[in-house]
Amino acid sequence: MDIVLGITTKDAVLIATSMAAVRGVSILKTDDDKTRIVAPHTLIAFTGEAGDTVQFAEYAQANIQLHGMRNEVELSTSAISSFIRSELANSLRSRKPYQVNLLVAGYDVTESMPKLYYVDYLAAKAEVPYTAHGYAAFYVSSLLDRWHRRDISMEEGIKIMNMCIAELRTRLPIDFKGIQVKAVDKDGIRTLDL
Amino acid sequence: MSDPSSINGGSVVAMTGKDCVAIACDLRLGMQSITVSNDFPKIFNYDNAYLGLTGLATDVTTLSEVFRYKVNLYDLREERKIEPETFANLVASTLYEKRFGPYFVGPIVAGINSKTGRPFICGFDLIGCLTYAKDFVVAGTANDQLFGMCESLWEPNLEPEDLFETISQALMNAQDRDALSGCGALVYVITKDKVVKRMLKTRQD
């Protein structure tokens, strides 16, 4: 029931994640960060099986940061998404696969373009202008199909994001304790106040 | 989550003509009922050989990368480009290696042999059983629909322009009757001296 959704704008990618951490019938915390910064211009947001999510995300984060330290260069968002996909693909036919769905959001500094990738637990990868994982996709996809354009400004993107969050609040039967929104652009990654 | 070959959706078809072949695919990537992307091509080219891969998207991507690796090594060792017939056998053996834990794909190979000029198409099952065809091969979730369309529309010795029209109509109408295929189409028409890649305007549902 976690919300993970991403929208690209002309110069940035916006990532929204829900803040509730739920186990069984209890809400463990209301400020859970379902993202990890893997590179100065790339963020991953994750959802899925408890434990697998953070384990896989931090494994990916560690390896990508190590590559940056060894080679003194930042990996492009495209390369990061391919690395993550190949790790998940190797895990898929192992004894116990990682059950993690992710969004890889980044700003490609060489191409000067925001990039968003959908990667699911089966290691299917697609570059997309906007997307969401889980039940959220059923509600926000149509809104995004209607209002999104490739060249929208950050303000228009935030407006669309607010529409999506309002729809989720109306239609999802659970209280997801608010949404954290992060923006990735040429200046790096920052949290937005919505 | 049951049948791996129909989780993501997609279809591919290839046909032969007079000194030409055509291969076409849809562009949908789905997660059962949800459409994730309308820009997920399923045709990859390696030198002379064109490979269409339907089925589980993760295996489509993995196999496209495995074959890129194998064909690059072939090019370096053999110091020549791989021919479609040879590539087809490479596909078959790669798939059979995973006989008891297979890739969930439906591959199709199409191309023109650069030495003999003969058009070549073939299809496989998920464990690499090669099936040669003189006329057309089909794969994917719109498999049955494609068989019907191809059987009625195909005729021998079509010129490249006519082959393009035929394969386009076969794919478009077949994918319109399949919920899991569609969202656009790509058609490659391959002749001895050039390859023309066209994107079709189709229903986006």
PDB file of N, CA and C in Angstrom, chain A residues 103-151:
ATOM      1  N   LEU A 103      11.948   3.150  -8.348  1.00  0.00           N
ATOM      2  CA  LEU A 103      12.026   4.201  -9.362  1.00  0.00           C
ATOM      3  C   LEU A 103      13.430   4.782  -9.261  1.00  0.00           C
ATOM      4  N   VAL A 104      14.097   4.928 -10.397  1.00  0.00           N
ATOM      5  CA  VAL A 104      15.416   5.555 -10.420  1.00  0.00           C
ATOM      6  C   VAL A 104      15.236   6.921 -11.065  1.00  0.00           C
ATOM      7  N   ALA A 105      15.484   7.957 -10.295  1.00  0.00           N
ATOM      8  CA  ALA A 105      15.259   9.321 -10.790  1.00  0.00           C
ATOM      9  C   ALA A 105      16.572  10.072 -10.777  1.00  0.00           C
ATOM     10  N   GLY A 106      16.895  10.732 -11.872  1.00  0.00           N
ATOM     11  CA  GLY A 106      18.153  11.451 -11.884  1.00  0.00           C
ATOM     12  C   GLY A 106      18.186  12.549 -12.914  1.00  0.00           C
ATOM     13  N   TYR A 107      19.231  13.391 -12.797  1.00  0.00           N
ATOM     14  CA  TYR A 107      19.464  14.416 -13.790  1.00  0.00           C
ATOM     15  C   TYR A 107      20.762  14.069 -14.494  1.00  0.00           C
ATOM     16  N   ASP A 108      20.701  13.764 -15.780  1.00  0.00           N
ATOM     17  CA  ASP A 108      21.892  13.381 -16.517  1.00  0.00           C
ATOM     18  C   ASP A 108      22.664  14.654 -16.874  1.00  0.00           C
ATOM     19  N   VAL A 109      23.834  14.846 -16.223  1.00  0.00           N
ATOM     20  CA  VAL A 109      24.565  16.103 -16.418  1.00  0.00           C
ATOM     21  C   VAL A 109      25.192  16.212 -17.803  1.00  0.00           C
ATOM     22  N   THR A 110      25.513  15.067 -18.421  1.00  0.00           N
ATOM     23  CA  THR A 110      26.120  15.147 -19.756  1.00  0.00           C
ATOM     24  C   THR A 110      25.072  15.513 -20.803  1.00  0.00           C
ATOM     25  N   GLU A 111      23.868  14.953 -20.679  1.00  0.00           N
ATOM     26  CA  GLU A 111      22.814  15.256 -21.655  1.00  0.00           C
ATOM     27  C   GLU A 111      21.949  16.441 -21.244  1.00  0.00           C
ATOM     28  N   SER A 112      22.117  16.918 -20.024  1.00  0.00           N
ATOM     29  CA  SER A 112      21.293  17.992 -19.453  1.00  0.00           C
ATOM     30  C   SER A 112      19.808  17.672 -19.545  1.00  0.00           C
ATOM     31  N   MET A 113      19.478  16.466 -19.091  1.00  0.00           N
ATOM     32  CA  MET A 113      18.075  16.046 -19.171  1.00  0.00           C
ATOM     33  C   MET A 113      17.681  15.287 -17.917  1.00  0.00           C
ATOM     34  N   PRO A 114      16.460  15.511 -17.433  1.00  0.00           N
ATOM     35  CA  PRO A 114      16.002  14.673 -16.312  1.00  0.00           C
ATOM     36  C   PRO A 114      15.603  13.293 -16.834  1.00  0.00           C
ATOM     37  N   LYS A 115      15.850  12.265 -16.018  1.00  0.00           N
ATOM     38  CA  LYS A 115      15.518  10.908 -16.454  1.00  0.00           C
ATOM     39  C   LYS A 115      14.791  10.180 -15.327  1.00  0.00           C
ATOM     40  N   LEU A 116      13.805   9.379 -15.702  1.00  0.00           N
ATOM     41  CA  LEU A 116      13.071   8.584 -14.715  1.00  0.00           C
ATOM     42  C   LEU A 116      12.946   7.167 -15.258  1.00  0.00           C
ATOM     43  N   TYR A 117      13.306   6.175 -14.434  1.00  0.00           N
ATOM     44  CA  TYR A 117      13.218   4.780 -14.851  1.00  0.00           C
ATOM     45  C   TYR A 117      12.329   4.001 -13.895  1.00  0.00           C
ATOM     46  N   TYR A 118      11.461   3.169 -14.470  1.00  0.00           N
ATOM     47  CA  TYR A 118      10.637   2.228 -13.711  1.00  0.00           C
ATOM     48  C   TYR A 118      11.386   0.902 -13.707  1.00  0.00           C
ATOM     49  N   VAL A 119      11.672   0.336 -12.538  1.00  0.00           N
ATOM     50  CA  VAL A 119      12.299  -0.995 -12.459  1.00  0.00           C
ATOM     51  C   VAL A 119      11.466  -1.804 -11.484  1.00  0.00           C
ATOM     52  N   ASP A 120      10.962  -2.952 -11.923  1.00  0.00           N
ATOM     53  CA  ASP A 120      10.156  -3.733 -10.979  1.00  0.00           C
ATOM     54  C   ASP A 120      10.923  -4.947 -10.455  1.00  0.00           C
ATOM     55  N   TYR A 121      10.286  -5.729  -9.581  1.00  0.00           N
ATOM     56  CA  TYR A 121      11.004  -6.818  -8.891  1.00  0.00           C
ATOM     57  C   TYR A 121      11.418  -7.937  -9.841  1.00  0.00           C
ATOM     58  N   LEU A 122      10.812  -7.986 -11.039  1.00  0.00           N
ATOM     59  CA  LEU A 122      11.238  -8.981 -12.027  1.00  0.00           C
ATOM     60  C   LEU A 122      12.392  -8.453 -12.877  1.00  0.00           C
ATOM     61  N   ALA A 123      12.854  -7.253 -12.560  1.00  0.00           N
ATOM     62  CA  ALA A 123      13.925  -6.596 -13.310  1.00  0.00           C
ATOM     63  C   ALA A 123      13.496  -6.175 -14.711  1.00  0.00           C
ATOM     64  N   ALA A 124      12.243  -5.792 -14.875  1.00  0.00           N
ATOM     65  CA  ALA A 124      11.822  -5.150 -16.121  1.00  0.00           C
ATOM     66  C   ALA A 124      12.113  -3.667 -15.964  1.00  0.00           C
ATOM     67  N   LYS A 125      12.791  -3.064 -16.955  1.00  0.00           N
ATOM     68  CA  LYS A 125      13.151  -1.644 -16.841  1.00  0.00           C
ATOM     69  C   LYS A 125      12.573  -0.876 -18.018  1.00  0.00           C
ATOM     70  N   ALA A 126      12.063   0.330 -17.744  1.00  0.00           N
ATOM     71  CA  ALA A 126      11.569   1.188 -18.817  1.00  0.00           C
ATOM     72  C   ALA A 126      11.827   2.635 -18.453  1.00  0.00           C
ATOM     73  N   GLU A 127      12.304   3.420 -19.420  1.00  0.00           N
ATOM     74  CA  GLU A 127      12.428   4.868 -19.183  1.00  0.00           C
ATOM     75  C   GLU A 127      11.060   5.478 -19.444  1.00  0.00           C
ATOM     76  N   VAL A 128      10.584   6.257 -18.500  1.00  0.00           N
ATOM     77  CA  VAL A 128       9.217   6.771 -18.589  1.00  0.00           C
ATOM     78  C   VAL A 128       9.154   8.259 -18.233  1.00  0.00           C
ATOM     79  N   PRO A 129       8.159   8.980 -18.746  1.00  0.00           N
ATOM     80  CA  PRO A 129       7.988  10.389 -18.357  1.00  0.00           C
ATOM     81  C   PRO A 129       7.354  10.530 -16.971  1.00  0.00           C
ATOM     82  N   TYR A 130       6.557   9.526 -16.569  1.00  0.00           N
ATOM     83  CA  TYR A 130       5.929   9.554 -15.244  1.00  0.00           C
ATOM     84  C   TYR A 130       5.467   8.142 -14.931  1.00  0.00           C
ATOM     85  N   THR A 131       5.390   7.782 -13.682  1.00  0.00           N
ATOM     86  CA  THR A 131       4.963   6.433 -13.334  1.00  0.00           C
ATOM     87  C   THR A 131       4.724   6.322 -11.835  1.00  0.00           C
ATOM     88  N   ALA A 132       4.158   5.197 -11.419  1.00  0.00           N
ATOM     89  CA  ALA A 132       3.996   4.892 -10.001  1.00  0.00           C
ATOM     90  C   ALA A 132       4.013   3.382  -9.846  1.00  0.00           C
ATOM     91  N   HIS A 133       4.385   2.932  -8.639  1.00  0.00           N
ATOM     92  CA  HIS A 133       4.352   1.498  -8.356  1.00  0.00           C
ATOM     93  C   HIS A 133       3.123   1.187  -7.525  1.00  0.00           C
ATOM     94  N   GLY A 134       2.646  -0.036  -7.620  1.00  0.00           N
ATOM     95  CA  GLY A 134       1.596  -0.513  -6.731  1.00  0.00           C
ATOM     96  C   GLY A 134       0.223   0.043  -7.047  1.00  0.00           C
ATOM     97  N   TYR A 135      -0.625   0.094  -6.011  1.00  0.00           N
ATOM     98  CA  TYR A 135      -2.003   0.554  -6.213  1.00  0.00           C
ATOM     99  C   TYR A 135      -2.064   2.005  -6.652  1.00  0.00           C
ATOM    100  N   ALA A 136      -1.095   2.790  -6.259  1.00  0.00           N
ATOM    101  CA  ALA A 136      -1.090   4.217  -6.626  1.00  0.00           C
ATOM    102  C   ALA A 136      -1.215   4.389  -8.131  1.00  0.00           C
ATOM    103  N   ALA A 137      -0.576   3.481  -8.889  1.00  0.00           N
ATOM    104  CA  ALA A 137      -0.606   3.589 -10.354  1.00  0.00           C
ATOM    105  C   ALA A 137      -2.020   3.579 -10.903  1.00  0.00           C
ATOM    106  N   PHE A 138      -2.890   2.792 -10.288  1.00  0.00           N
ATOM    107  CA  PHE A 138      -4.273   2.705 -10.772  1.00  0.00           C
ATOM    108  C   PHE A 138      -4.996   4.041 -10.672  1.00  0.00           C
ATOM    109  N   TYR A 139      -4.614   4.859  -9.703  1.00  0.00           N
ATOM    110  CA  TYR A 139      -5.316   6.125  -9.507  1.00  0.00           C
ATOM    111  C   TYR A 139      -4.662   7.294 -10.223  1.00  0.00           C
ATOM    112  N   VAL A 140      -3.327   7.334 -10.254  1.00  0.00           N
ATOM    113  CA  VAL A 140      -2.664   8.536 -10.783  1.00  0.00           C
ATOM    114  C   VAL A 140      -2.342   8.463 -12.278  1.00  0.00           C
ATOM    115  N   SER A 141      -2.290   7.263 -12.852  1.00  0.00           N
ATOM    116  CA  SER A 141      -1.898   7.146 -14.270  1.00  0.00           C
ATOM    117  C   SER A 141      -2.785   7.973 -15.171  1.00  0.00           C
ATOM    118  N   SER A 142      -4.085   7.934 -14.932  1.00  0.00           N
ATOM    119  CA  SER A 142      -5.001   8.658 -15.820  1.00  0.00           C
ATOM    120  C   SER A 142      -4.847  10.163 -15.652  1.00  0.00           C
ATOM    121  N   LEU A 143      -4.647  10.619 -14.412  1.00  0.00           N
ATOM    122  CA  LEU A 143      -4.416  12.054 -14.177  1.00  0.00           C
ATOM    123  C   LEU A 143      -3.158  12.521 -14.910  1.00  0.00           C
ATOM    124  N   LEU A 144      -2.108  11.708 -14.816  1.00  0.00           N
ATOM    125  CA  LEU A 144      -0.847  12.074 -15.454  1.00  0.00           C
ATOM    126  C   LEU A 144      -0.954  12.014 -16.973  1.00  0.00           C
ATOM    127  N   ASP A 145      -1.680  11.029 -17.503  1.00  0.00           N
ATOM    128  CA  ASP A 145      -1.903  10.971 -18.948  1.00  0.00           C
ATOM    129  C   ASP A 145      -2.595  12.244 -19.428  1.00  0.00           C
ATOM    130  N   ARG A 146      -3.522  12.754 -18.615  1.00  0.00           N
ATOM    131  CA  ARG A 146      -4.317  13.909 -19.023  1.00  0.00           C
ATOM    132  C   ARG A 146      -3.518  15.205 -18.943  1.00  0.00           C
ATOM    133  N   TRP A 147      -2.738  15.411 -17.844  1.00  0.00           N
ATOM    134  CA  TRP A 147      -2.152  16.730 -17.589  1.00  0.00           C
ATOM    135  C   TRP A 147      -0.669  16.829 -17.922  1.00  0.00           C
ATOM    136  N   HIS A 148       0.042  15.740 -17.997  1.00  0.00           N
ATOM    137  CA  HIS A 148       1.494  15.836 -18.163  1.00  0.00           C
ATOM    138  C   HIS A 148       1.886  16.199 -19.586  1.00  0.00           C
ATOM    139  N   ARG A 149       2.922  17.068 -19.697  1.00  0.00           N
ATOM    140  CA  ARG A 149       3.597  17.324 -20.976  1.00  0.00           C
ATOM    141  C   ARG A 149       5.082  17.216 -20.691  1.00  0.00           C
ATOM    142  N   ARG A 150       5.889  16.966 -21.724  1.00  0.00           N
ATOM    143  CA  ARG A 150       7.315  16.779 -21.475  1.00  0.00           C
ATOM    144  C   ARG A 150       8.034  18.056 -21.048  1.00  0.00           C
ATOM    145  N   ASP A 151       7.438  19.235 -21.412  1.00  0.00           N
ATOM    146  CA  ASP A 151       8.164  20.487 -21.163  1.00  0.00           C
ATOM    147  C   ASP A 151       7.529  21.337 -20.067  1.00  0.00           C
TER     148      ASP A 151
END
